[in-house]
Amino acid sequence: MSLFDQVSNDIKEAMKARNKVRLETLRNIKKVFLEAKTAPGANDTLDDSAALKLLQKLAKQGKESAATYVQQGRQDLADDELARLPLSRHSFRNRSQPKKSSKLYAPSSPKQVQQASKRWGK
């Protein structure tokens, strides 16, 4: 299953679970994937390596935004941004080897957001 298909399936699961943060994150990821697929010269294809690079870019942007919010004294916005981080770092590793649980990770509770901010933020 391609990463694009995995995101599509995870969107359906997030809708069923009524998890707004996860759903919003996955929809953003799918939007970026579709933009990359329809970009000039992409031939309407997006392989997993290109998708993985896009996910890494989104994660980096999210961490930078959260750091900026913290510097500006807006912890509430930083927490929201960290909750929307598209993937945990371990999801980037060994993408070619299938895992038992291949679902994307997006923290959904305030406690998970705090734990994620400790791990990702510096």
Short mmCIF file of N, CA, C and O in Angstrom, two decimals:
data_model
loop_
_atom_site.label_atom_id
_atom_site.label_comp_id
_atom_site.label_asym_id
_atom_site.label_seq_id
_atom_site.Cartn_x
_atom_site.Cartn_y
_atom_site.Cartn_z
N MET A 1 0.85 -1.17 0.00
CA MET A 1 0.00 0.00 0.00
C MET A 1 0.89 1.23 0.00
O MET A 1 1.82 1.36 0.79
N SER A 2 0.61 2.14 -0.90
CA SER A 2 1.41 3.36 -0.98
C SER A 2 1.07 4.29 0.19
O SER A 2 0.04 4.14 0.85
N LEU A 3 1.95 5.21 0.43
CA LEU A 3 1.76 6.16 1.52
C LEU A 3 0.51 7.01 1.28
O LEU A 3 -0.23 7.32 2.21
N PHE A 4 0.26 7.35 0.02
CA PHE A 4 -0.93 8.13 -0.33
C PHE A 4 -2.20 7.35 0.03
O PHE A 4 -3.14 7.90 0.62
N ASP A 5 -2.23 6.07 -0.30
CA ASP A 5 -3.38 5.22 0.02
C ASP A 5 -3.54 5.06 1.53
O ASP A 5 -4.65 5.03 2.06
N GLN A 6 -2.41 4.95 2.22
CA GLN A 6 -2.44 4.81 3.68
C GLN A 6 -3.06 6.04 4.32
O GLN A 6 -3.88 5.93 5.24
N VAL A 7 -2.69 7.22 3.83
CA VAL A 7 -3.26 8.46 4.36
C VAL A 7 -4.76 8.50 4.09
O VAL A 7 -5.54 8.87 4.98
N SER A 8 -5.18 8.09 2.91
CA SER A 8 -6.61 8.07 2.58
C SER A 8 -7.38 7.15 3.52
O SER A 8 -8.46 7.51 4.00
N ASN A 9 -6.83 5.98 3.78
CA ASN A 9 -7.49 5.05 4.69
C ASN A 9 -7.52 5.58 6.11
O ASN A 9 -8.51 5.42 6.83
N ASP A 10 -6.43 6.23 6.55
CA ASP A 10 -6.39 6.79 7.89
C ASP A 10 -7.37 7.94 8.05
O ASP A 10 -7.89 8.18 9.15
N ILE A 11 -7.65 8.66 6.97
CA ILE A 11 -8.65 9.73 7.02
C ILE A 11 -10.02 9.13 7.32
O ILE A 11 -10.77 9.64 8.16
N LYS A 12 -10.33 8.03 6.66
CA LYS A 12 -11.62 7.36 6.90
C LYS A 12 -11.72 6.91 8.36
O LYS A 12 -12.77 7.08 9.00
N GLU A 13 -10.64 6.34 8.88
CA GLU A 13 -10.65 5.88 10.27
C GLU A 13 -10.79 7.05 11.25
O GLU A 13 -11.48 6.94 12.25
N ALA A 14 -10.13 8.16 10.95
CA ALA A 14 -10.22 9.33 11.82
C ALA A 14 -11.64 9.91 11.80
O ALA A 14 -12.12 10.40 12.82
N MET A 15 -12.28 9.84 10.65
CA MET A 15 -13.67 10.30 10.57
C MET A 15 -14.57 9.43 11.43
O MET A 15 -15.43 9.94 12.15
N LYS A 16 -14.38 8.12 11.34
CA LYS A 16 -15.20 7.21 12.13
C LYS A 16 -14.96 7.40 13.62
O LYS A 16 -15.90 7.32 14.42
N ALA A 17 -13.72 7.69 14.01
CA ALA A 17 -13.37 7.88 15.42
C ALA A 17 -13.69 9.29 15.90
O ALA A 17 -13.58 9.58 17.09
N ARG A 18 -14.06 10.17 14.99
CA ARG A 18 -14.36 11.57 15.29
C ARG A 18 -13.20 12.28 15.99
O ARG A 18 -13.37 13.07 16.91
N ASN A 19 -11.99 11.99 15.51
CA ASN A 19 -10.77 12.59 16.04
C ASN A 19 -10.43 13.79 15.16
O ASN A 19 -9.83 13.64 14.08
N LYS A 20 -10.79 14.98 15.62
CA LYS A 20 -10.66 16.18 14.80
C LYS A 20 -9.22 16.55 14.51
O LYS A 20 -8.89 16.95 13.39
N VAL A 21 -8.34 16.43 15.51
CA VAL A 21 -6.94 16.81 15.31
C VAL A 21 -6.29 15.89 14.27
O VAL A 21 -5.63 16.35 13.34
N ARG A 22 -6.49 14.61 14.44
CA ARG A 22 -5.92 13.64 13.49
C ARG A 22 -6.50 13.83 12.09
O ARG A 22 -5.77 13.80 11.10
N LEU A 23 -7.80 14.05 12.00
CA LEU A 23 -8.45 14.25 10.72
C LEU A 23 -7.90 15.49 10.02
O LEU A 23 -7.59 15.46 8.82
N GLU A 24 -7.77 16.58 10.75
CA GLU A 24 -7.25 17.81 10.18
C GLU A 24 -5.81 17.61 9.68
O GLU A 24 -5.45 18.08 8.60
N THR A 25 -5.01 16.92 10.47
CA THR A 25 -3.62 16.66 10.10
C THR A 25 -3.55 15.81 8.83
O THR A 25 -2.79 16.12 7.90
N LEU A 26 -4.32 14.75 8.80
CA LEU A 26 -4.30 13.86 7.63
C LEU A 26 -4.83 14.55 6.38
O LEU A 26 -4.32 14.32 5.28
N ARG A 27 -5.83 15.38 6.53
CA ARG A 27 -6.34 16.12 5.37
C ARG A 27 -5.29 17.08 4.83
O ARG A 27 -5.16 17.25 3.61
N ASN A 28 -4.53 17.70 5.72
CA ASN A 28 -3.46 18.58 5.28
C ASN A 28 -2.39 17.79 4.53
O ASN A 28 -1.89 18.24 3.50
N ILE A 29 -2.04 16.61 5.04
CA ILE A 29 -1.06 15.77 4.37
C ILE A 29 -1.56 15.38 2.98
O ILE A 29 -0.81 15.46 2.00
N LYS A 30 -2.81 14.98 2.89
CA LYS A 30 -3.36 14.58 1.59
C LYS A 30 -3.38 15.75 0.62
O LYS A 30 -3.11 15.59 -0.57
N LYS A 31 -3.67 16.94 1.12
CA LYS A 31 -3.67 18.14 0.27
C LYS A 31 -2.28 18.37 -0.31
O LYS A 31 -2.14 18.61 -1.52
N VAL A 32 -1.25 18.24 0.52
CA VAL A 32 0.12 18.43 0.05
C VAL A 32 0.48 17.35 -0.97
O VAL A 32 1.12 17.63 -1.99
N PHE A 33 0.06 16.12 -0.71
CA PHE A 33 0.32 15.03 -1.66
C PHE A 33 -0.34 15.30 -3.01
O PHE A 33 0.26 15.10 -4.06
N LEU A 34 -1.61 15.75 -2.98
CA LEU A 34 -2.32 16.03 -4.22
C LEU A 34 -1.68 17.18 -4.98
O LEU A 34 -1.59 17.15 -6.21
N GLU A 35 -1.22 18.20 -4.26
CA GLU A 35 -0.53 19.31 -4.92
C GLU A 35 0.74 18.83 -5.60
O GLU A 35 1.08 19.27 -6.69
N ALA A 36 1.46 17.93 -4.94
CA ALA A 36 2.70 17.40 -5.52
C ALA A 36 2.40 16.51 -6.72
O ALA A 36 3.15 16.51 -7.71
N LYS A 37 1.30 15.75 -6.65
CA LYS A 37 0.93 14.88 -7.77
C LYS A 37 0.55 15.67 -9.00
O LYS A 37 0.82 15.26 -10.12
N THR A 38 -0.10 16.80 -8.80
CA THR A 38 -0.60 17.58 -9.93
C THR A 38 0.34 18.69 -10.35
O THR A 38 0.02 19.46 -11.24
N ALA A 39 1.51 18.75 -9.74
CA ALA A 39 2.49 19.77 -10.11
C ALA A 39 3.01 19.51 -11.52
O ALA A 39 3.04 18.35 -11.97
N PRO A 40 3.38 20.56 -12.24
CA PRO A 40 3.92 20.35 -13.59
C PRO A 40 5.16 19.44 -13.55
O PRO A 40 6.04 19.60 -12.72
N GLY A 41 5.15 18.46 -14.42
CA GLY A 41 6.28 17.53 -14.51
C GLY A 41 6.16 16.32 -13.61
O GLY A 41 7.02 15.45 -13.63
N ALA A 42 5.11 16.23 -12.80
CA ALA A 42 4.96 15.09 -11.88
C ALA A 42 4.27 13.91 -12.54
O ALA A 42 4.30 12.81 -12.02
N ASN A 43 3.65 14.11 -13.69
CA ASN A 43 2.96 13.04 -14.43
C ASN A 43 1.90 12.34 -13.59
O ASN A 43 1.69 11.14 -13.71
N ASP A 44 1.25 13.07 -12.71
CA ASP A 44 0.18 12.53 -11.86
C ASP A 44 0.62 11.31 -11.05
O ASP A 44 -0.17 10.40 -10.82
N THR A 45 1.86 11.28 -10.64
CA THR A 45 2.36 10.19 -9.80
C THR A 45 3.10 10.77 -8.60
O THR A 45 3.66 11.86 -8.66
N LEU A 46 3.08 10.00 -7.53
CA LEU A 46 3.81 10.38 -6.32
C LEU A 46 4.31 9.10 -5.68
O LEU A 46 3.51 8.33 -5.12
N ASP A 47 5.60 8.86 -5.79
CA ASP A 47 6.14 7.64 -5.19
C ASP A 47 6.37 7.85 -3.70
O ASP A 47 6.33 8.98 -3.20
N ASP A 48 6.60 6.77 -2.99
CA ASP A 48 6.72 6.84 -1.54
C ASP A 48 7.92 7.67 -1.10
O ASP A 48 7.86 8.33 -0.07
N SER A 49 9.01 7.65 -1.86
CA SER A 49 10.18 8.44 -1.45
C SER A 49 9.88 9.93 -1.51
O SER A 49 10.27 10.69 -0.62
N ALA A 50 9.16 10.36 -2.54
CA ALA A 50 8.78 11.77 -2.64
C ALA A 50 7.77 12.13 -1.55
O ALA A 50 7.84 13.22 -0.96
N ALA A 51 6.84 11.23 -1.28
CA ALA A 51 5.85 11.47 -0.23
C ALA A 51 6.53 11.57 1.13
O ALA A 51 6.17 12.41 1.96
N LEU A 52 7.52 10.74 1.36
CA LEU A 52 8.24 10.76 2.62
C LEU A 52 8.99 12.08 2.81
O LEU A 52 9.01 12.64 3.90
N LYS A 53 9.56 12.58 1.73
CA LYS A 53 10.25 13.88 1.79
C LYS A 53 9.27 15.00 2.13
O LYS A 53 9.58 15.90 2.90
N LEU A 54 8.07 14.92 1.55
CA LEU A 54 7.05 15.92 1.86
C LEU A 54 6.63 15.85 3.32
O LEU A 54 6.43 16.89 3.97
N LEU A 55 6.50 14.64 3.86
CA LEU A 55 6.14 14.49 5.26
C LEU A 55 7.22 15.04 6.18
O LEU A 55 6.93 15.68 7.18
N GLN A 56 8.47 14.80 5.82
CA GLN A 56 9.58 15.34 6.62
C GLN A 56 9.57 16.86 6.59
O GLN A 56 9.80 17.51 7.60
N LYS A 57 9.26 17.41 5.43
CA LYS A 57 9.18 18.87 5.30
C LYS A 57 8.05 19.43 6.16
O LYS A 57 8.23 20.45 6.85
N LEU A 58 6.89 18.77 6.15
CA LEU A 58 5.77 19.22 6.97
C LEU A 58 6.11 19.14 8.46
O LEU A 58 5.75 20.03 9.24
N ALA A 59 6.77 18.07 8.88
CA ALA A 59 7.14 17.92 10.28
C ALA A 59 8.12 19.01 10.69
O ALA A 59 8.00 19.59 11.78
N LYS A 60 9.07 19.31 9.83
CA LYS A 60 10.05 20.35 10.13
C LYS A 60 9.36 21.71 10.25
O LYS A 60 9.65 22.49 11.16
N GLN A 61 8.44 22.00 9.33
CA GLN A 61 7.72 23.27 9.38
C GLN A 61 6.91 23.38 10.67
O GLN A 61 6.85 24.45 11.29
N GLY A 62 6.28 22.28 11.07
CA GLY A 62 5.49 22.30 12.30
C GLY A 62 6.34 22.56 13.53
O GLY A 62 5.96 23.32 14.42
N LYS A 63 7.51 21.93 13.59
CA LYS A 63 8.40 22.13 14.73
C LYS A 63 8.92 23.56 14.77
O LYS A 63 9.01 24.17 15.83
N GLU A 64 9.26 24.10 13.59
CA GLU A 64 9.75 25.48 13.54
C GLU A 64 8.66 26.46 13.94
O GLU A 64 8.92 27.43 14.65
N SER A 65 7.44 26.21 13.51
CA SER A 65 6.32 27.08 13.89
C SER A 65 6.09 27.04 15.39
O SER A 65 5.88 28.07 16.03
N ALA A 66 6.13 25.83 15.96
CA ALA A 66 5.92 25.69 17.40
C ALA A 66 7.02 26.41 18.17
O ALA A 66 6.74 27.08 19.17
N ALA A 67 8.25 26.31 17.71
CA ALA A 67 9.37 26.99 18.38
C ALA A 67 9.18 28.50 18.32
O ALA A 67 9.44 29.21 19.29
N THR A 68 8.72 29.00 17.18
CA THR A 68 8.46 30.44 17.03
C THR A 68 7.36 30.89 17.98
O THR A 68 7.47 31.94 18.63
N TYR A 69 6.30 30.09 18.09
CA TYR A 69 5.21 30.44 19.00
C TYR A 69 5.69 30.47 20.45
O TYR A 69 5.31 31.36 21.22
N VAL A 70 6.54 29.53 20.83
CA VAL A 70 7.06 29.50 22.19
C VAL A 70 7.91 30.74 22.45
O VAL A 70 7.81 31.37 23.51
N GLN A 71 8.74 31.11 21.49
CA GLN A 71 9.58 32.30 21.64
C GLN A 71 8.73 33.57 21.79
O GLN A 71 9.13 34.50 22.47
N GLN A 72 7.59 33.59 21.14
CA GLN A 72 6.72 34.75 21.20
C GLN A 72 5.78 34.70 22.40
O GLN A 72 4.93 35.59 22.56
N GLY A 73 5.90 33.65 23.22
CA GLY A 73 5.07 33.56 24.41
C GLY A 73 3.67 33.05 24.15
O GLY A 73 2.75 33.32 24.94
N ARG A 74 3.46 32.35 23.07
CA ARG A 74 2.13 31.83 22.72
C ARG A 74 2.13 30.31 22.82
O ARG A 74 2.09 29.59 21.84
N GLN A 75 2.17 29.79 24.05
CA GLN A 75 2.22 28.36 24.28
C GLN A 75 0.95 27.66 23.76
O GLN A 75 1.01 26.53 23.31
N ASP A 76 -0.19 28.36 23.80
CA ASP A 76 -1.42 27.76 23.30
C ASP A 76 -1.32 27.44 21.82
O ASP A 76 -1.72 26.35 21.38
N LEU A 77 -0.76 28.36 21.04
CA LEU A 77 -0.59 28.10 19.62
C LEU A 77 0.47 27.05 19.36
O LEU A 77 0.36 26.25 18.43
N ALA A 78 1.51 27.04 20.19
CA ALA A 78 2.56 26.03 20.06
C ALA A 78 1.99 24.64 20.31
O ALA A 78 2.31 23.68 19.59
N ASP A 79 1.14 24.51 21.32
CA ASP A 79 0.51 23.22 21.62
C ASP A 79 -0.37 22.76 20.46
O ASP A 79 -0.36 21.58 20.10
N ASP A 80 -1.11 23.70 19.87
CA ASP A 80 -1.94 23.35 18.72
C ASP A 80 -1.09 22.88 17.55
O ASP A 80 -1.41 21.90 16.88
N GLU A 81 0.02 23.58 17.32
CA GLU A 81 0.90 23.21 16.20
C GLU A 81 1.55 21.85 16.44
O GLU A 81 1.64 21.03 15.53
N LEU A 82 1.97 21.60 17.67
CA LEU A 82 2.57 20.31 17.98
C LEU A 82 1.55 19.18 17.86
O LEU A 82 1.90 18.05 17.50
N ALA A 83 0.30 19.47 18.14
CA ALA A 83 -0.74 18.45 18.00
C ALA A 83 -0.97 18.10 16.54
O ALA A 83 -1.43 17.01 16.22
N ARG A 84 -0.62 19.01 15.66
CA ARG A 84 -0.85 18.79 14.23
C ARG A 84 0.37 18.22 13.52
O ARG A 84 0.31 18.03 12.30
N LEU A 85 1.45 17.99 14.24
CA LEU A 85 2.62 17.42 13.57
C LEU A 85 2.21 16.13 12.86
O LEU A 85 1.59 15.26 13.45
N PRO A 86 2.55 16.03 11.60
CA PRO A 86 2.02 14.92 10.82
C PRO A 86 2.49 13.53 11.23
O PRO A 86 1.72 12.60 11.16
N LEU A 87 3.72 13.39 11.63
CA LEU A 87 4.22 12.05 11.95
C LEU A 87 5.22 12.13 13.08
O LEU A 87 5.87 13.13 13.29
N SER A 88 5.33 11.05 13.78
CA SER A 88 6.40 10.98 14.76
C SER A 88 7.69 10.60 14.02
O SER A 88 7.66 10.10 12.91
N ARG A 89 8.81 10.84 14.64
CA ARG A 89 10.08 10.59 13.97
C ARG A 89 10.28 9.12 13.64
O ARG A 89 10.88 8.79 12.63
N HIS A 90 9.78 8.22 14.46
CA HIS A 90 10.00 6.81 14.19
C HIS A 90 9.27 6.34 12.95
O HIS A 90 9.61 5.33 12.37
N SER A 91 8.25 7.07 12.50
CA SER A 91 7.54 6.68 11.29
C SER A 91 8.36 6.94 10.04
O SER A 91 8.10 6.36 9.00
N PHE A 92 9.38 7.82 10.14
CA PHE A 92 10.23 8.10 8.99
C PHE A 92 11.24 6.98 8.75
O PHE A 92 11.69 6.78 7.66
N ARG A 93 11.58 6.25 9.78
CA ARG A 93 12.62 5.23 9.67
C ARG A 93 12.04 3.94 9.12
O ARG A 93 10.92 3.56 9.42
N ASN A 94 12.83 3.26 8.35
CA ASN A 94 12.52 1.93 7.84
C ASN A 94 11.14 1.87 7.18
O ASN A 94 10.37 0.96 7.43
N ARG A 95 10.84 2.81 6.35
CA ARG A 95 9.54 2.85 5.67
C ARG A 95 9.37 1.64 4.75
O ARG A 95 8.26 1.19 4.52
N SER A 96 10.47 1.10 4.25
CA SER A 96 10.36 -0.01 3.31
C SER A 96 9.97 -1.31 4.00
O SER A 96 9.48 -2.23 3.36
N GLN A 97 10.17 -1.40 5.32
CA GLN A 97 9.82 -2.61 6.04
C GLN A 97 8.45 -2.44 6.67
O GLN A 97 8.22 -1.51 7.43
N PRO A 98 7.51 -3.33 6.35
CA PRO A 98 6.17 -3.19 6.92
C PRO A 98 6.18 -3.46 8.42
O PRO A 98 6.93 -4.29 8.92
N LYS A 99 5.35 -2.73 9.14
CA LYS A 99 5.21 -2.89 10.58
C LYS A 99 3.82 -3.41 10.87
O LYS A 99 2.92 -3.33 10.05
N LYS A 100 3.63 -3.90 12.09
CA LYS A 100 2.30 -4.35 12.48
C LYS A 100 1.32 -3.19 12.47
O LYS A 100 0.24 -3.27 11.95
N SER A 101 1.73 -2.08 13.07
CA SER A 101 0.89 -0.90 13.11
C SER A 101 1.53 0.16 12.22
O SER A 101 2.52 0.77 12.58
N SER A 102 0.96 0.39 11.05
CA SER A 102 1.53 1.35 10.13
C SER A 102 0.71 2.63 10.07
O SER A 102 0.81 3.39 9.13
N LYS A 103 -0.09 2.88 11.09
CA LYS A 103 -0.90 4.09 11.11
C LYS A 103 -0.04 5.30 11.41
O LYS A 103 0.95 5.22 12.12
N LEU A 104 -0.44 6.43 10.87
CA LEU A 104 0.27 7.68 11.13
C LEU A 104 -0.05 8.12 12.55
O LEU A 104 -1.11 7.83 13.08
N TYR A 105 0.87 8.84 13.13
CA TYR A 105 0.70 9.26 14.52
C TYR A 105 0.44 10.75 14.59
O TYR A 105 1.18 11.55 14.03
N ALA A 106 -0.60 11.10 15.26
CA ALA A 106 -0.89 12.49 15.59
C ALA A 106 -1.43 12.50 17.01
O ALA A 106 -2.40 11.81 17.30
N PRO A 107 -0.79 13.22 17.92
CA PRO A 107 -1.26 13.21 19.30
C PRO A 107 -2.68 13.75 19.39
O PRO A 107 -3.04 14.68 18.69
N SER A 108 -3.49 13.12 20.25
CA SER A 108 -4.88 13.53 20.30
C SER A 108 -5.31 14.08 21.65
O SER A 108 -6.30 14.78 21.75
N SER A 109 -4.58 13.79 22.70
CA SER A 109 -4.96 14.31 24.01
C SER A 109 -3.96 15.36 24.46
O SER A 109 -2.83 15.41 23.97
N PRO A 110 -4.34 16.23 25.40
CA PRO A 110 -3.41 17.24 25.89
C PRO A 110 -2.14 16.63 26.48
O PRO A 110 -1.06 17.18 26.32
N LYS A 111 -2.27 15.48 27.13
CA LYS A 111 -1.09 14.84 27.70
C LYS A 111 -0.14 14.39 26.59
O LYS A 111 1.08 14.56 26.70
N GLN A 112 -0.69 13.84 25.50
CA GLN A 112 0.15 13.43 24.38
C GLN A 112 0.81 14.63 23.73
O GLN A 112 1.95 14.55 23.28
N VAL A 113 0.11 15.76 23.68
CA VAL A 113 0.68 16.97 23.10
C VAL A 113 1.87 17.43 23.94
O VAL A 113 2.92 17.81 23.40
N GLN A 114 1.73 17.40 25.26
CA GLN A 114 2.84 17.80 26.12
C GLN A 114 4.03 16.87 25.96
O GLN A 114 5.17 17.31 25.90
N GLN A 115 3.77 15.57 25.87
CA GLN A 115 4.85 14.61 25.68
C GLN A 115 5.52 14.84 24.34
O GLN A 115 6.74 14.76 24.23
N ALA A 116 4.73 15.11 23.31
CA ALA A 116 5.29 15.35 21.99
C ALA A 116 6.13 16.62 21.96
O ALA A 116 7.19 16.66 21.36
N SER A 117 5.66 17.66 22.67
CA SER A 117 6.43 18.90 22.67
C SER A 117 7.76 18.72 23.39
O SER A 117 8.75 19.34 23.02
N LYS A 118 7.81 17.87 24.39
CA LYS A 118 9.07 17.60 25.07
C LYS A 118 10.02 16.84 24.14
O LYS A 118 11.21 17.10 24.13
N ARG A 119 9.49 15.88 23.38
CA ARG A 119 10.32 15.11 22.48
C ARG A 119 10.80 15.91 21.29
O ARG A 119 11.94 15.82 20.88
N TRP A 120 9.91 16.70 20.68
CA TRP A 120 10.25 17.37 19.43
C TRP A 120 10.79 18.77 19.63
O TRP A 120 11.56 19.26 18.81
N GLY A 121 10.37 19.45 20.64
CA GLY A 121 10.79 20.83 20.83
C GLY A 121 12.07 20.94 21.60
O GLY A 121 12.41 20.13 22.44
N LYS A 122 12.84 21.93 21.25
CA LYS A 122 14.09 22.20 21.99
C LYS A 122 14.16 23.66 22.31
O LYS A 122 13.69 24.49 21.67
#
